[in-house]
Coordinates of C-alpha atoms in Angstrom, one line a residue:
X26 CA -13.2 -28.4 -16.6
X27 CA -16.6 -27.1 -16.9
X28 CA -16.5 -24.8 -19.8
X29 CA -19.6 -23.0 -18.7
X30 CA -17.3 -21.4 -16.2
X31 CA -15.5 -19.6 -18.6
X32 CA -16.6 -16.5 -19.7
X33 CA -15.2 -13.1 -21.4
X34 CA -12.8 -12.9 -18.1
X35 CA -10.3 -15.6 -19.4
X36 CA -10.5 -14.9 -22.9
X37 CA -6.5 -14.8 -24.0
X38 CA -7.1 -12.2 -26.4
X39 CA -8.2 -9.4 -24.3
X40 CA -5.1 -7.1 -23.2
X41 CA -5.2 -4.0 -21.0
X42 CA -3.8 -0.8 -21.1
X43 CA -1.5 -1.5 -18.8
X44 CA 1.4 -1.9 -20.5
X45 CA 3.0 -4.5 -17.8
X46 CA -0.2 -6.4 -17.5
X47 CA 0.5 -7.3 -21.2
X48 CA 3.9 -8.7 -20.5
X49 CA 3.8 -12.9 -20.9
X50 CA 6.1 -12.8 -17.8
X51 CA 4.1 -11.3 -15.1
X52 CA 2.0 -12.8 -12.9
X53 CA -0.9 -10.4 -13.0
X54 CA -2.5 -9.9 -16.7
X55 CA -5.9 -8.7 -17.3
X56 CA -7.1 -12.6 -16.8
X57 CA -6.1 -12.8 -12.9
X58 CA -7.1 -9.4 -11.6
X59 CA -6.4 -11.0 -7.5
X60 CA -7.8 -8.8 -4.9
X61 CA -5.6 -7.6 -1.7
X62 CA -5.2 -5.1 0.6
X63 CA -2.5 -2.2 0.0
X64 CA -1.4 0.8 2.4
X65 CA 0.6 4.0 1.3
X66 CA 2.5 5.2 4.0
X67 CA 0.2 5.7 7.2
X68 CA -2.7 5.9 5.5
X69 CA -5.6 3.8 6.0
X70 CA -5.5 0.2 4.6
X71 CA -7.8 -0.3 1.3
X72 CA -8.6 -3.3 -0.7
X73 CA -6.8 -3.0 -4.0
X74 CA -6.8 -5.2 -7.8
X75 CA -2.9 -6.5 -8.7
X76 CA -2.8 -5.5 -13.0
X77 CA 0.8 -6.0 -14.6
X78 CA 3.1 -3.3 -12.0
X79 CA 0.1 -1.8 -10.5
X80 CA -2.8 -1.9 -8.0
X81 CA -6.2 -0.5 -8.4
X82 CA -7.3 1.3 -5.8
X83 CA -10.5 -0.4 -5.5
X84 CA -12.5 1.7 -3.0
X85 CA -11.7 4.9 -5.5
X86 CA -12.4 3.4 -8.7
X87 CA -16.0 2.9 -6.7
X88 CA -16.2 6.1 -5.6
X89 CA -15.5 7.9 -9.0
X90 CA -18.2 6.3 -10.6
X91 CA -15.8 4.2 -13.1
X92 CA -16.9 0.6 -11.4
X93 CA -21.2 0.6 -11.1
X94 CA -22.0 -2.0 -8.4
X95 CA -24.7 -2.6 -5.8
X96 CA -24.8 -0.9 -2.2
X97 CA -23.5 -4.2 -0.9
X98 CA -21.2 -4.8 -3.0
X99 CA -19.4 -1.4 -2.2
X100 CA -19.5 -0.9 0.7
X101 CA -18.1 -4.5 1.5
X102 CA -15.3 -2.9 -1.1
X103 CA -14.8 0.2 1.0
X104 CA -13.5 -1.6 3.9
X105 CA -9.5 -2.4 5.2
X106 CA -9.8 -6.3 4.4
X107 CA -11.7 -8.5 2.2
X108 CA -14.2 -10.5 5.2
X109 CA -17.0 -8.2 4.2
X110 CA -16.4 -9.3 0.5
X111 CA -15.8 -12.9 1.0
X112 CA -19.3 -12.5 3.0
X113 CA -21.2 -11.7 0.4
X114 CA -20.2 -15.3 -2.0
X115 CA -19.6 -16.4 -5.2
X116 CA -22.3 -13.9 -7.4
X117 CA -20.8 -10.6 -6.2
X118 CA -17.1 -11.2 -6.6
X119 CA -17.9 -12.9 -10.3
X120 CA -19.8 -9.6 -10.8
X121 CA -17.3 -7.4 -9.6
X122 CA -14.7 -9.5 -12.0
X123 CA -16.3 -8.4 -14.8
X124 CA -16.6 -4.8 -14.3
X125 CA -13.0 -4.7 -13.5
X126 CA -12.2 -6.7 -16.5
X127 CA -14.2 -4.2 -18.7
X128 CA -12.7 -1.4 -16.6
X129 CA -9.1 -2.2 -17.4
X130 CA -8.8 -3.8 -20.8
X131 CA -7.4 -1.7 -23.7
X132 CA -11.1 -0.3 -25.2
X133 CA -12.1 1.0 -22.2
X134 CA -12.8 4.4 -21.2
X135 CA -10.1 4.4 -18.7
X136 CA -7.2 4.0 -21.5
X137 CA -7.6 7.4 -22.9
X138 CA -8.0 9.5 -19.3
X139 CA -4.4 9.7 -18.3
X140 CA -5.7 11.7 -15.3
X141 CA -8.1 9.4 -13.4
X142 CA -5.0 6.2 -13.8
X143 CA -2.7 8.4 -12.2
X144 CA -5.7 8.8 -9.3
X145 CA -6.8 5.4 -9.9
X146 CA -3.6 3.0 -10.4
X147 CA -0.6 3.3 -8.2
X148 CA 2.8 1.3 -8.6
X149 CA 3.1 -1.8 -6.7
X150 CA 6.3 -1.0 -5.7
X151 CA 5.4 2.0 -3.7
X152 CA 2.7 0.4 -1.6
X153 CA 2.7 -1.4 1.1
X154 CA 1.3 -5.1 1.0
X155 CA -1.0 -5.9 4.3
X156 CA -2.6 -9.4 4.6
X157 CA -5.9 -9.5 2.7
X158 CA -8.2 -10.4 5.6
X159 CA -9.0 -10.7 9.4
X160 CA -7.6 -14.2 9.8
X161 CA -10.3 -15.9 12.4
X162 CA -8.8 -19.3 12.4
X163 CA -6.2 -21.5 10.5
X164 CA -5.9 -24.7 9.9
X165 CA -3.3 -26.6 8.3
X166 CA -3.4 -29.8 6.5
X167 CA -0.6 -32.4 5.6
X168 CA -2.3 -33.3 2.1
X169 CA 0.6 -34.3 0.0
X170 CA 1.1 -38.0 0.4
X171 CA 4.7 -37.7 -1.0
X172 CA 5.7 -35.5 1.9
X173 CA 3.8 -37.2 4.1
X174 CA 5.8 -41.2 2.7
X175 CA 9.0 -39.2 2.7
X176 CA 8.9 -37.8 6.4
X177 CA 6.8 -41.2 8.2
X178 CA 10.1 -43.1 6.4
X179 CA 12.9 -41.0 7.8
X180 CA 11.0 -41.5 11.5
X181 CA 9.1 -44.8 10.7
X182 CA 10.7 -46.7 7.8
X183 CA 8.6 -49.7 8.4
X184 CA 5.4 -48.1 8.3
X185 CA 5.6 -44.8 6.5
X186 CA 2.3 -43.8 6.3
X187 CA 0.0 -44.2 9.6
X188 CA -3.7 -46.5 8.8
X189 CA -6.1 -43.5 8.7
X190 CA -3.9 -41.2 6.2
X191 CA -5.3 -42.6 3.2
X192 CA -9.1 -42.2 4.8
X193 CA -9.0 -39.2 6.4
X194 CA -7.2 -35.7 5.8
X195 CA -5.0 -35.1 8.4
X196 CA -4.7 -31.5 10.0
X197 CA -4.1 -29.3 12.8
X198 CA -5.2 -26.5 14.3
X199 CA -2.9 -23.4 13.9
X200 CA -1.5 -20.1 15.3
X201 CA -4.0 -17.2 13.1
X202 CA -2.0 -14.5 15.2
X203 CA 1.8 -15.3 13.9
X204 CA 0.2 -15.4 10.0
X205 CA 2.4 -12.5 8.4
X206 CA 2.4 -10.9 4.9
X207 CA 5.4 -11.5 2.2
X208 CA 8.3 -10.1 3.5
X209 CA 8.3 -10.0 6.8
X210 CA 11.2 -10.8 9.1
X211 CA 11.4 -14.1 10.5
X212 CA 12.5 -14.4 14.2
X213 CA 14.2 -17.7 15.0
X214 CA 12.3 -19.4 17.8
X215 CA 13.7 -20.8 20.4
X216 CA 11.9 -23.6 22.5
X217 CA 12.9 -27.3 23.6
X218 CA 14.9 -29.5 22.1
X219 CA 15.7 -33.0 22.8
X220 CA 18.9 -35.1 21.1
X221 CA 18.1 -38.8 20.3
X222 CA 20.9 -39.8 22.7
X223 CA 20.4 -37.0 25.0
X224 CA 19.1 -37.4 29.1
X225 CA 17.4 -34.1 29.2
X226 CA 16.1 -31.7 26.7
X227 CA 17.7 -28.2 26.8
X228 CA 16.2 -25.1 26.2
X229 CA 17.6 -22.6 23.1
X230 CA 16.8 -20.9 19.9
X231 CA 16.0 -23.5 16.5
X232 CA 19.2 -25.5 14.8
X233 CA 16.7 -26.7 12.6
X234 CA 14.9 -24.0 10.8
X235 CA 12.5 -24.6 8.1
X236 CA 10.2 -23.6 5.8
X237 CA 7.5 -25.8 3.8
X238 CA 6.3 -25.0 0.6
X239 CA 2.0 -24.6 0.7
X240 CA -1.1 -23.5 -0.7
X241 CA -3.1 -21.6 1.4
X242 CA -7.3 -21.7 0.7
X243 CA -9.4 -18.7 1.6
X244 CA -12.8 -19.2 2.9
X245 CA -15.5 -17.3 1.7
X246 CA -19.4 -17.8 3.2
X247 CA -19.2 -20.3 5.7
X248 CA -21.3 -22.6 7.2
X249 CA -23.5 -22.3 10.6
X250 CA -22.4 -24.5 13.9
X251 CA -23.4 -27.9 13.4
X252 CA -24.1 -27.9 9.6
X253 CA -21.8 -29.7 7.3
X254 CA -20.8 -28.5 4.2
X255 CA -21.9 -31.2 1.4
X256 CA -18.4 -32.0 -1.0
X257 CA -19.7 -30.5 -3.8
X258 CA -20.5 -27.7 -1.9
X259 CA -17.0 -26.9 -1.0
X260 CA -16.1 -24.5 -3.7
X261 CA -19.0 -22.6 -3.1
X262 CA -17.7 -21.8 0.2
X263 CA -14.1 -21.3 -1.6
X264 CA -13.2 -17.5 -2.2
X265 CA -9.3 -18.1 -3.7
X266 CA -6.1 -19.3 -3.1
X267 CA -2.6 -18.2 -2.4
X268 CA 0.9 -19.0 -1.1
X269 CA 1.6 -20.0 2.0
X270 CA 4.7 -20.7 4.2
X271 CA 4.1 -22.5 7.2
X272 CA 7.8 -21.9 8.9
X273 CA 9.0 -25.3 10.7
X274 CA 11.5 -25.4 13.8
X275 CA 11.7 -29.0 13.2
X276 CA 14.3 -29.9 16.3
X277 CA 11.3 -28.5 18.9
X278 CA 8.7 -30.3 16.6
X279 CA 10.1 -33.2 17.3
X280 CA 10.3 -33.1 21.5
X281 CA 6.9 -31.8 21.1
X282 CA 4.5 -33.5 19.2
X283 CA 4.0 -36.9 20.7
X284 CA 1.2 -37.1 21.9
X285 CA -1.4 -33.9 20.5
X286 CA 1.1 -33.1 17.5
X287 CA 2.3 -29.6 16.3
X288 CA 2.6 -26.5 18.6
X289 CA 5.6 -24.1 19.6
X290 CA 7.3 -25.4 16.4
X291 CA 4.6 -24.3 14.5
X292 CA 2.7 -21.6 15.9
X293 CA 5.8 -18.9 15.4
X294 CA 5.3 -18.0 12.7
X295 CA 3.4 -18.3 8.9
X296 CA 3.7 -16.2 6.3
X297 CA 1.4 -16.2 3.1
X298 CA 1.9 -14.2 -0.3
X299 CA -0.6 -10.8 0.0
X300 CA -2.5 -11.7 -3.3
X301 CA -5.8 -13.9 -3.3
X302 CA -6.5 -15.4 -6.7
X303 CA -10.0 -15.6 -6.9
X304 CA -11.7 -19.2 -7.8
X305 CA -13.0 -17.3 -10.9
X306 CA -9.1 -16.6 -12.0
X307 CA -8.6 -20.5 -11.7
X308 CA -11.3 -21.4 -13.6
X309 CA -9.0 -22.6 -16.9
X310 CA -6.3 -24.3 -15.0
X311 CA -8.6 -27.0 -13.0
X312 CA -7.4 -30.5 -13.5
X313 CA -8.7 -33.9 -12.3
X314 CA -7.8 -35.2 -8.3
X315 CA -5.2 -37.2 -8.2
X316 CA -5.5 -40.6 -9.4
X317 CA -4.7 -43.2 -6.4
X318 CA -2.9 -45.8 -7.1
X319 CA -4.5 -48.8 -7.2
X320 CA -5.3 -51.0 -3.8
X321 CA -5.8 -47.9 -1.7
X322 CA -9.5 -47.6 -0.3
X323 CA -12.0 -44.7 -2.1
X324 CA -12.4 -42.3 -0.2
X325 CA -15.9 -42.4 1.9
X326 CA -19.0 -41.0 0.6
X327 CA -19.2 -37.9 2.3
X328 CA -15.3 -37.1 0.7
X329 CA -16.3 -38.3 -2.8
X330 CA -18.3 -37.2 -5.9
X331 CA -17.5 -37.3 -9.7
X332 CA -17.3 -33.5 -9.4
X333 CA -14.3 -33.3 -7.4
X334 CA -13.2 -36.3 -9.1
X335 CA -13.0 -34.2 -12.4
X336 CA -12.0 -30.9 -11.8
X337 CA -11.1 -30.6 -7.9
X338 CA -7.6 -29.8 -8.6
X339 CA -5.9 -27.2 -9.9
X340 CA -2.9 -27.2 -11.5
X341 CA -0.6 -24.7 -10.2
X342 CA 3.8 -25.0 -11.1
X343 CA 5.3 -24.3 -7.7
X344 CA 9.3 -23.7 -7.1
X345 CA 11.5 -22.4 -3.8
X346 CA 13.8 -20.4 -3.9
X347 CA 16.8 -19.8 -1.0
X348 CA 19.2 -17.2 -1.3
X349 CA 21.8 -17.1 1.5
X350 CA 23.5 -13.4 2.6
X351 CA 26.7 -14.7 1.1
X352 CA 24.8 -14.9 -2.4
X353 CA 23.5 -11.6 -1.8
X354 CA 27.0 -10.2 -1.3
X355 CA 28.7 -12.0 -4.4
X356 CA 25.5 -10.9 -6.3
X357 CA 24.5 -14.4 -7.0
X358 CA 21.2 -15.3 -8.1
X359 CA 18.7 -17.4 -6.0
X360 CA 18.9 -21.0 -6.2
X361 CA 15.9 -23.1 -7.3
X362 CA 15.7 -25.2 -4.5
X363 CA 12.5 -27.2 -5.3
X364 CA 10.1 -27.4 -8.3
X365 CA 6.2 -29.2 -7.9
X366 CA 3.0 -28.8 -8.5
X367 CA 0.0 -28.6 -6.5
X368 CA -2.1 -31.2 -8.8
X369 CA -0.5 -34.2 -7.4
X370 CA -2.0 -34.1 -3.8
X371 CA -3.9 -37.0 -2.3
X372 CA -6.5 -35.0 -0.6
X373 CA -8.3 -31.6 -2.4
X374 CA -9.1 -28.5 -1.3
X375 CA -13.0 -29.6 -1.6
X376 CA -12.2 -32.7 0.4
X377 CA -10.4 -30.3 3.0
X378 CA -13.5 -28.1 3.4
X379 CA -16.0 -31.1 3.0
X380 CA -13.5 -33.0 6.4
X381 CA -13.5 -29.4 8.4
X382 CA -16.7 -29.0 8.6
X383 CA -18.3 -32.4 8.9
X384 CA -18.3 -32.5 12.1
X385 CA -20.1 -29.0 12.4
X386 CA -17.2 -27.0 12.9
X387 CA -18.1 -23.1 11.0
X388 CA -15.3 -22.0 8.7
X389 CA -16.2 -18.1 8.5
X390 CA -15.5 -15.4 5.9
X391 CA -11.3 -15.2 6.3
X392 CA -10.6 -18.2 8.0
X393 CA -7.4 -20.1 5.8
X394 CA -6.6 -23.1 5.4
X395 CA -2.9 -24.7 4.5
X396 CA -2.4 -28.0 2.1
X397 CA 0.5 -29.2 3.8
X398 CA 3.5 -29.4 2.1
X399 CA 3.1 -29.4 -1.3
X400 CA 5.8 -32.8 -2.6
X401 CA 6.4 -35.1 -5.3
X402 CA 8.5 -38.3 -6.0
X403 CA 11.6 -37.1 -6.8
X404 CA 14.1 -34.9 -4.6
X405 CA 13.7 -31.9 -7.0
X406 CA 10.1 -32.2 -6.1
X407 CA 10.1 -31.9 -2.4
X408 CA 8.8 -28.8 -0.9
X409 CA 10.9 -28.5 2.4
X410 CA 14.2 -28.6 3.7
X411 CA 13.7 -31.4 6.0
X412 CA 12.9 -33.7 2.7
X413 CA 15.4 -32.0 0.2
X414 CA 18.3 -32.7 2.6
X415 CA 17.0 -36.0 4.2
X416 CA 16.9 -34.5 7.9
X417 CA 20.4 -33.0 7.4
X418 CA 22.5 -35.9 6.4
X419 CA 22.6 -34.4 2.7
X420 CA 23.4 -30.6 2.6
X421 CA 22.3 -28.6 -0.6
X422 CA 25.4 -27.1 -2.1
X423 CA 25.0 -23.5 -2.6
X424 CA 26.3 -21.5 -5.7
X425 CA 28.5 -19.6 -3.0
X426 CA 30.5 -22.4 -1.6
X427 CA 28.4 -23.2 1.3
X428 CA 26.1 -25.8 2.2
X429 CA 22.9 -25.5 4.2
X430 CA 20.8 -28.3 5.8
X431 CA 18.4 -26.0 7.4
X432 CA 18.1 -22.5 7.5
X433 CA 20.5 -19.8 8.9
X434 CA 20.9 -16.3 9.6
X435 CA 20.0 -14.0 7.2
X436 CA 19.0 -16.8 4.6
X437 CA 15.5 -15.6 2.4
X438 CA 13.0 -18.5 1.1
X439 CA 10.9 -17.1 -1.5
X440 CA 8.0 -19.1 -3.3
X441 CA 6.3 -18.7 -7.0
X442 CA 3.0 -20.0 -8.3
X443 CA 2.4 -20.2 -11.8
X444 CA -0.8 -21.6 -13.8
X445 CA -0.2 -22.2 -17.1
X446 CA -2.5 -24.0 -20.2
X447 CA -2.4 -24.0 -23.6
X448 CA -5.1 -21.5 -25.3
X449 CA -4.8 -19.7 -21.8
X450 CA -3.0 -16.4 -20.9
X451 CA -0.7 -17.7 -17.8
X452 CA -1.6 -16.4 -14.1
X453 CA 1.0 -16.0 -10.9
X454 CA 0.8 -15.6 -7.2
X455 CA 3.1 -13.1 -6.8
X456 CA 6.0 -13.9 -4.3
X457 CA 5.8 -15.3 -0.7
X458 CA 9.3 -14.4 0.8
X459 CA 10.5 -14.2 4.1
X460 CA 14.2 -13.7 5.6
X461 CA 15.3 -15.1 8.6
X462 CA 16.6 -12.2 10.8
X463 CA 18.4 -14.4 13.4

């Protein structure tokens, strides 16, 4: 981690006048300040900042003079999406973060103005969180070698990793229109399914509905059509990260993916957590890119750099929890199904961004990149049910006595992510959840 990237906003001793922001268990302490878009009842959507159990109305704070920002930044913060703020790039975002930190800390003048606090701060529980940006394009990668090895070994036991995997970040172009915010109900998709011993496919609801534990990267400034992004400039185009669930219908996917890859088995829904944790908040949690096993090829020059090797990854502890309808009726807590760490990926987001633009593809503010399922080597590290139950052969034993190979009606899946490092305040991502409604 480059220490010069740290500033007063990472001070572990700093406290907020918002009591819930000082709770060690909160995802949203003063040192986080993630950005999102919210709405109160039928009002116009607006940009907010999470602080403890509250959301700061950003445009209201600017309009009453509590934040003094340049006109272009003020305009970017006044809309109903983060795209305009993303387009401005890193320096305005850093300036906004420093002002927000000063406004919300315990020694701020706002700390003694309860009337103004009531005007600017709303309980998160009382607002509706929306998608944080207008997403023009969505691409999903396959960056966990443990996930690729597990899945490959199910279908190709003698050759689980295909030859190109260790040379190029594998990905596909997803469907932006079906991306939804956390809490949105997920409808089971229908499509063609073909059992291995069947003569012909049938059409009907998926019988193998699955989740995929991922991290999403939001693009900031983007690049002109035809201009690649050098790997050491890739993070200049990265706004921040959120959690992502790439819902998958495995039976539909298995029949349709050859020869062109995922389509209807993926495009029916993708859930994202509504708060984007900015690159600045993540600085203390940088780690080196995962070390490649001996004998693996080094990345080609356009995907390799000292900077990426030394600090191109982030340590984010990720968890998956599953709760069935019977568990809710019996007041049983969700079962933790998986726990893994984002730092283990074979390819980093800078490499994914550089690869995506290497052919001149133009990324744009608000574009979303998915990491692909984040898995580790052990069963408890596997980031989807396809792996966790080994294609349904090893179903999960639920606290209610039920078994789960794949998702059933009314099952609810929730993801959490948390960054921790000695000497710094822990930060989180909020929840990324969805309940199957059929």
